[in-house]
C-alpha positions as semicolon CSV with decimal commas, in nm:
position;residue;x (nm);y (nm);z (nm)
1;X;-0,082;-2,545;-0,515
2;X;0,255;-2,767;-0,516
3;X;0,364;-2,570;-0,804
4;X;0,310;-2,223;-0,629
5;X;0,436;-2,366;-0,354
6;X;0,767;-2,515;-0,539
7;X;0,851;-2,193;-0,732
8;X;0,818;-1,979;-0,397
9;X;1,082;-2,222;-0,262
10;X;1,273;-2,198;-0,546
11;X;1,263;-1,846;-0,518
12;X;1,334;-1,812;-0,217
13;X;1,616;-2,014;-0,180
14;X;1,751;-1,884;-0,536
15;X;1,773;-1,541;-0,342
16;X;1,882;-1,697;-0,033
17;X;2,234;-1,853;-0,243
18;X;2,239;-1,553;-0,390
19;X;2,275;-1,296;0,008
20;X;2,517;-1,642;0,165
21;X;2,781;-1,659;-0,110
22;X;3,117;-1,542;-0,053
23;X;3,182;-1,178;-0,137
24;X;3,448;-1,394;-0,421
25;X;3,153;-1,522;-0,653
26;X;2,874;-1,276;-0,563
27;X;3,061;-1,014;-0,864
28;X;2,890;-1,287;-1,132
29;X;2,650;-1,308;-0,943
30;X;2,487;-0,942;-0,935
31;X;2,428;-0,910;-1,272
32;X;2,316;-1,313;-1,339
33;X;2,085;-1,390;-1,053
34;X;1,866;-1,080;-1,081
35;X;1,814;-1,128;-1,485
36;X;1,744;-1,506;-1,462
37;X;1,495;-1,415;-1,194
38;X;1,294;-1,126;-1,449
39;X;1,281;-1,354;-1,689
40;X;1,146;-1,653;-1,515
41;X;0,855;-1,347;-1,362
42;X;0,805;-1,216;-1,713
43;X;0,744;-1,582;-1,880
44;X;0,518;-1,658;-1,564
45;X;0,317;-1,316;-1,599
46;X;0,280;-1,282;-1,980
47;X;0,021;-1,392;-2,176
48;X;0,236;-1,582;-2,453
49;X;0,240;-1,872;-2,610
50;X;0,594;-1,981;-2,409
51;X;0,420;-1,821;-2,082
52;X;0,049;-2,062;-2,098
53;X;0,265;-2,371;-2,043
54;X;0,431;-2,308;-1,743
55;X;0,158;-2,127;-1,546
56;X;-0,061;-2,403;-1,649
57;X;0,205;-2,648;-1,493
58;X;0,215;-2,414;-1,167
59;X;-0,070;-2,377;-1,170
60;X;-0,144;-2,010;-1,186
61;X;-0,313;-2,013;-1,498
62;X;-0,744;-1,984;-1,554
63;X;-0,782;-2,075;-1,941
64;X;-1,085;-1,810;-1,998
65;X;-1,430;-1,968;-2,188
66;X;-1,373;-1,754;-2,443
67;X;-1,008;-1,909;-2,567
68;X;-1,172;-2,250;-2,501
69;X;-1,447;-2,207;-2,702
70;X;-1,157;-2,057;-2,992
71;X;-0,927;-2,385;-2,967
72;X;-1,278;-2,518;-3,111
73;X;-1,304;-2,377;-3,374
74;X;-0,938;-2,430;-3,514
75;X;-0,857;-2,747;-3,289
76;X;-0,678;-3,114;-3,595
77;X;-0,850;-3,294;-3,531
78;X;-1,263;-3,390;-3,384
79;X;-1,132;-3,508;-3,095
80;X;-0,999;-3,220;-3,043
81;X;-1,280;-3,046;-3,088
82;X;-1,497;-3,265;-2,807
83;X;-1,186;-3,231;-2,560
84;X;-1,184;-2,864;-2,577
85;X;-1,572;-2,864;-2,613
86;X;-1,610;-3,094;-2,276
87;X;-1,436;-2,858;-2,130
88;X;-1,620;-2,575;-2,229
89;X;-1,884;-2,709;-2,094
90;X;-1,717;-2,806;-1,723
91;X;-1,645;-2,401;-1,747
92;X;-2,010;-2,298;-1,818
93;X;-2,118;-2,071;-2,073
94;X;-2,174;-1,682;-1,875
95;X;-1,959;-1,790;-1,575
96;X;-1,996;-1,482;-1,304
97;X;-2,012;-1,261;-1,582
98;X;-2,281;-1,114;-1,422
99;X;-2,140;-1,022;-1,084
100;X;-2,037;-0,685;-1,291
101;X;-2,431;-0,579;-1,167
102;X;-2,379;-0,693;-0,858
103;X;-2,098;-0,502;-0,742
104;X;-2,152;-0,214;-0,495
105;X;-1,783;0,032;-0,458
106;X;-1,892;0,222;-0,119
107;X;-1,484;0,412;-0,102
108;X;-1,190;0,370;-0,224
109;X;-0,926;0,318;0,096
110;X;-0,613;0,189;0,021
111;X;-0,450;0,130;0,347
112;X;-0,269;-0,167;0,483
113;X;-0,544;-0,172;0,802
114;X;-0,551;-0,249;1,107
115;X;-0,595;-0,585;1,166
116;X;-0,826;-0,751;1,402
117;X;-0,678;-1,124;1,482
118;X;-0,992;-1,258;1,636
119;X;-1,311;-1,170;1,402
120;X;-1,356;-1,121;1,075
121;X;-1,294;-0,765;0,969
122;X;-1,357;-0,572;0,638
123;X;-1,116;-0,418;0,394
124;X;-1,244;-0,056;0,526
125;X;-1,294;-0,147;0,859
126;X;-0,933;-0,241;0,922
127;X;-0,827;0,117;0,755
128;X;-1,082;0,239;0,948
129;X;-0,898;0,153;1,258
130;X;-0,567;0,230;1,110
131;X;-0,657;0,601;1,020
132;X;-0,792;0,537;1,447
133;X;-0,469;0,439;1,599
134;X;-0,298;0,726;1,407
135;X;-0,519;1,018;1,475
136;X;-0,700;0,912;1,826
137;X;-0,544;1,088;2,094
138;X;-0,442;1,410;1,955
139;X;-0,689;1,637;2,102
140;X;-0,879;1,686;1,750
141;X;-1,144;1,971;1,856
142;X;-1,394;2,188;1,620
143;X;-1,149;2,396;1,617
144;X;-0,871;2,211;1,441
145;X;-0,736;2,284;1,084
146;X;-0,576;1,937;0,983
147;X;-0,318;1,887;0,685
148;X;-0,335;1,524;0,496
149;X;-0,053;1,495;0,311
150;X;-0,130;1,154;0,111
151;X;-0,493;1,107;0,175
152;X;-0,511;0,869;-0,076
153;X;-0,847;0,891;-0,238
154;X;-1,034;1,094;0,020
155;X;-1,215;0,801;0,291
156;X;-0,963;0,889;0,551
157;X;-1,084;1,266;0,549
158;X;-1,406;1,174;0,538
159;X;-1,340;0,946;0,840
160;X;-1,232;1,185;1,030
161;X;-1,451;1,415;0,911
162;X;-1,775;1,251;1,059
163;X;-1,571;1,142;1,335
164;X;-1,362;1,417;1,532
165;X;-1,549;1,664;1,339
166;X;-1,296;1,933;1,292
167;X;-1,343;2,284;1,156
168;X;-1,136;2,215;0,767
169;X;-0,862;1,923;0,645
170;X;-0,682;2,020;0,385
171;X;-0,513;1,700;0,151
172;X;-0,259;1,711;-0,075
173;X;-0,188;1,414;-0,313
174;X;0,071;1,372;-0,669
175;X;-0,144;1,146;-0,827
176;X;-0,477;1,368;-0,986
177;X;-0,671;1,038;-1,042
178;X;-0,693;0,961;-0,675
179;X;-0,792;1,369;-0,639
180;X;-1,040;1,366;-0,833
181;X;-1,221;1,031;-0,721
182;X;-1,135;1,201;-0,339
183;X;-1,338;1,534;-0,518
184;X;-1,625;1,291;-0,632
185;X;-1,631;1,116;-0,238
186;X;-1,644;1,445;-0,109
187;X;-1,960;1,523;-0,347
188;X;-2,158;1,258;-0,233
189;X;-2,052;1,233;0,119
190;X;-2,327;1,541;0,242
191;X;-2,097;1,681;0,501
192;X;-2,213;1,943;0,709
193;X;-1,967;2,126;0,989
194;X;-1,616;2,019;0,807
195;X;-1,516;2,190;0,522
196;X;-1,302;1,995;0,297
197;X;-1,064;2,146;0,078
198;X;-0,813;1,893;-0,198
199;X;-0,559;1,989;-0,386
200;X;-0,253;1,799;-0,604
201;X;0,092;1,857;-0,517
202;X;0,395;1,709;-0,342
203;X;0,448;1,653;-0,003
204;X;0,833;1,722;-0,042
205;X;0,763;2,113;-0,120
206;X;0,450;2,228;0,152
207;X;0,586;2,576;0,195
208;X;0,585;2,637;-0,172
209;X;0,223;2,478;-0,199
210;X;0,114;2,696;0,111
211;X;0,279;3,007;-0,090
212;X;0,084;2,948;-0,354
213;X;-0,212;2,872;-0,266
214;X;-0,486;3,088;-0,199
215;X;-0,777;3,009;0,007
216;X;-0,617;2,739;0,225
217;X;-0,708;2,950;0,556
218;X;-0,958;3,144;0,664
219;X;-0,916;3,562;0,568
220;X;-0,963;3,592;0,919
221;X;-0,671;3,370;1,066
222;X;-0,393;3,557;1,221
223;X;-0,172;3,258;1,169
224;X;-0,123;3,039;0,831
225;X;-0,067;2,730;1,023
226;X;-0,181;2,383;1,056
227;X;-0,334;2,217;1,433
228;X;-0,233;1,858;1,315
229;X;-0,063;1,664;1,044
230;X;-0,156;1,397;0,970
231;X;0,035;1,139;0,652
232;X;-0,109;0,778;0,728
233;X;0,053;0,450;0,544
234;X;0,237;0,722;0,273
235;X;0,540;0,883;0,438
236;X;0,864;0,625;0,331
237;X;0,749;0,736;-0,054
238;X;0,846;1,110;0,033
239;X;1,139;1,210;-0,077
240;X;1,267;1,239;0,126
241;X;1,087;1,179;0,453
242;X;1,363;1,364;0,640
243;X;1,291;1,699;0,511
244;X;0,936;1,617;0,534
245;X;0,946;1,550;0,866
246;X;1,097;1,874;0,859
247;X;0,798;2,056;0,639
248;X;0,509;1,920;0,855
249;X;0,714;2,139;1,189
250;X;0,698;2,458;0,991
251;X;0,363;2,463;0,907
252;X;0,221;2,350;1,269
253;X;0,146;2,585;1,560
254;X;0,354;2,563;1,826
255;X;0,270;2,403;2,178
256;X;-0,044;2,241;2,079
257;X;0,061;2,163;1,723
258;X;0,040;1,740;1,617
259;X;0,203;1,527;1,383
260;X;0,080;1,177;1,355
261;X;0,247;0,895;1,103
262;X;0,134;0,518;1,014
263;X;0,479;0,475;0,879
264;X;0,760;0,156;0,821
265;X;1,114;0,163;0,910
266;X;1,376;-0,110;0,888
267;X;1,334;-0,322;1,224
268;X;1,711;-0,481;1,109
269;X;1,989;-0,265;0,923
270;X;2,030;-0,252;0,581
271;X;2,252;-0,508;0,386
272;X;2,583;-0,411;0,354
273;X;2,760;-0,678;0,088
274;X;2,679;-0,625;-0,296
275;X;2,438;-0,934;-0,391
276;X;2,256;-0,801;-0,038
277;X;2,275;-0,420;-0,142
278;X;2,154;-0,485;-0,522
279;X;1,837;-0,682;-0,442
280;X;1,732;-0,422;-0,106
281;X;1,746;-0,159;-0,321
282;X;1,539;-0,345;-0,628
283;X;1,265;-0,444;-0,379
284;X;1,191;-0,065;-0,270
285;X;1,255;0,037;-0,590
286;X;0,989;-0,137;-0,704
287;X;0,821;-0,001;-0,418
288;X;0,867;0,302;-0,521
289;X;1,029;0,335;-0,221
290;X;1,360;0,577;-0,136
291;X;1,665;0,364;0,003
292;X;1,707;0,622;0,187
293;X;1,407;0,654;0,387
294;X;1,454;0,309;0,469
295;X;1,610;0,368;0,875
296;X;1,635;0,199;1,175
297;X;1,431;0,306;1,443
298;X;1,704;0,472;1,667
299;X;1,760;0,682;1,278
300;X;1,418;0,747;1,241
301;X;1,348;0,890;1,620
302;X;1,667;1,131;1,564
303;X;1,496;1,261;1,210
304;X;1,185;1,365;1,418
305;X;1,426;1,544;1,677
306;X;1,597;1,674;1,401
307;X;1,340;1,813;1,348
308;X;1,245;1,989;1,588
309;X;0,957;1,749;1,760
310;X;0,872;1,663;2,128
311;X;0,740;1,386;2,282
312;X;0,762;1,179;2,079
313;X;0,569;0,822;2,053
314;X;0,670;0,521;1,834
315;X;0,451;0,255;1,882
316;X;0,506;-0,064;1,635
317;X;0,200;-0,282;1,555
318;X;0,339;-0,470;1,273
319;X;0,176;-0,802;1,400
320;X;-0,175;-0,655;1,325
321;X;-0,090;-0,534;0,981
322;X;0,059;-0,751;0,737
323;X;-0,058;-1,095;0,838
324;X;-0,434;-0,994;0,827
325;X;-0,373;-0,786;0,530
326;X;-0,212;-1,099;0,368
327;X;-0,465;-1,253;0,489
328;X;-0,788;-1,156;0,372
329;X;-0,595;-1,066;0,025
330;X;-0,564;-1,401;-0,027
331;X;-0,944;-1,444;0,106
332;X;-1,015;-1,200;-0,156
333;X;-0,843;-1,390;-0,452
334;X;-1,000;-1,763;-0,351
335;X;-1,422;-1,553;-0,344
336;X;-1,316;-1,331;-0,623
337;X;-1,021;-1,465;-0,826
338;X;-1,218;-1,510;-1,157
339;X;-1,394;-1,227;-1,194
340;X;-1,086;-1,061;-1,269
341;X;-0,768;-1,091;-1,491
342;X;-0,459;-1,275;-1,456
343;X;-0,234;-1,034;-1,471
344;X;-0,448;-0,859;-1,164
345;X;-0,426;-1,182;-0,972
346;X;-0,097;-1,236;-1,035
347;X;-0,006;-0,846;-0,898
348;X;-0,203;-1,033;-0,513
349;X;-0,069;-1,315;-0,518
350;X;0,301;-1,177;-0,516
351;X;0,166;-0,900;-0,247
352;X;0,003;-1,126;-0,016
353;X;0,367;-1,351;-0,017
354;X;0,564;-1,053;0,040
355;X;0,354;-0,975;0,280
356;X;0,323;-1,319;0,463
357;X;0,723;-1,291;0,503
358;X;0,734;-0,980;0,583
359;X;0,550;-1,143;0,864
360;X;0,727;-1,393;0,959
361;X;1,096;-1,253;0,855
362;X;1,095;-0,921;1,076
363;X;1,216;-0,739;0,859
364;X;1,036;-0,441;0,887
365;X;0,891;-0,230;1,201
366;X;0,492;-0,071;1,059
367;X;0,478;0,207;1,348
368;X;0,243;0,439;1,404
369;X;0,413;0,780;1,500
370;X;0,274;1,056;1,756
371;X;0,469;1,413;1,825
372;X;0,441;1,757;1,966
373;X;0,557;2,029;1,805
374;X;0,732;2,272;2,128
């Protein structure tokens, strides 16, 4: 734990210095600091002889019993072999490898969730709560036809079908593997009353998708339009989100068509210094978020207005999102960290720290959006 703390503090200090230095001193740091930080992170994550001592010093590695067994075989002395054997005895022979036989996957939910700070929530419950928050006031009926853009692995579509019982849900995702998982989930769910039809398509080209994909609407449907367009924790990935909003407007029924989003925007203006802009673009590039999508509240609202929407409601809920997910990740890592590879542990450790930082820095808004097509 002290090692992690010192590493985190060092990283924050380095980034802070980079942002605060006078512009005259930033040109060299523009290339040196990102390179140095990238090298350090690479060393810490990699499973190499160079990285192992650093990871152990920081308390960020856990040696597998098999590796300790190899130490016994290759020990240069009886004393070394005895030391390695003692370490192996302490780790036990089988560990928790049998946990695989006891795990049961009940779904593949994947959004940031809406967390209740007054009670312990399962990840699936928080994900469902976020879907509820975004969709509960949209007047979804048994005649509704929902377009879900970025449906993940289909859990939210099954959930909306069970909760609201709309006539149809059409979903699009850009990821084939998630589409496959969602199709399997739909088959197992035995839904009645709602038809769920899922496709692999790009959210940036909705009109083209609708024009070239038969069977999305019932043959007797006069207007090829949706009653609702929903995108949960996904729209900030679209290239571009502003174009997606215009596309969503174009495929909604006039007068009664609703848009519902769970989305992320900037709470503060983007940095203007060279090094600040470099870090800003690097962070969102790593998240696969087009920088052009990161806009402030006023700019975001204007995009909705420019798309044609009215009755626009934007509610900030980040105080129930970032810290809740970070705390859950920390708990899962503590309970199950030994069951996954070190690289996966590292990924979620970094994600957790990033979420805690977002919660405290107030740098981003996580918002729920509702709007209507007039």
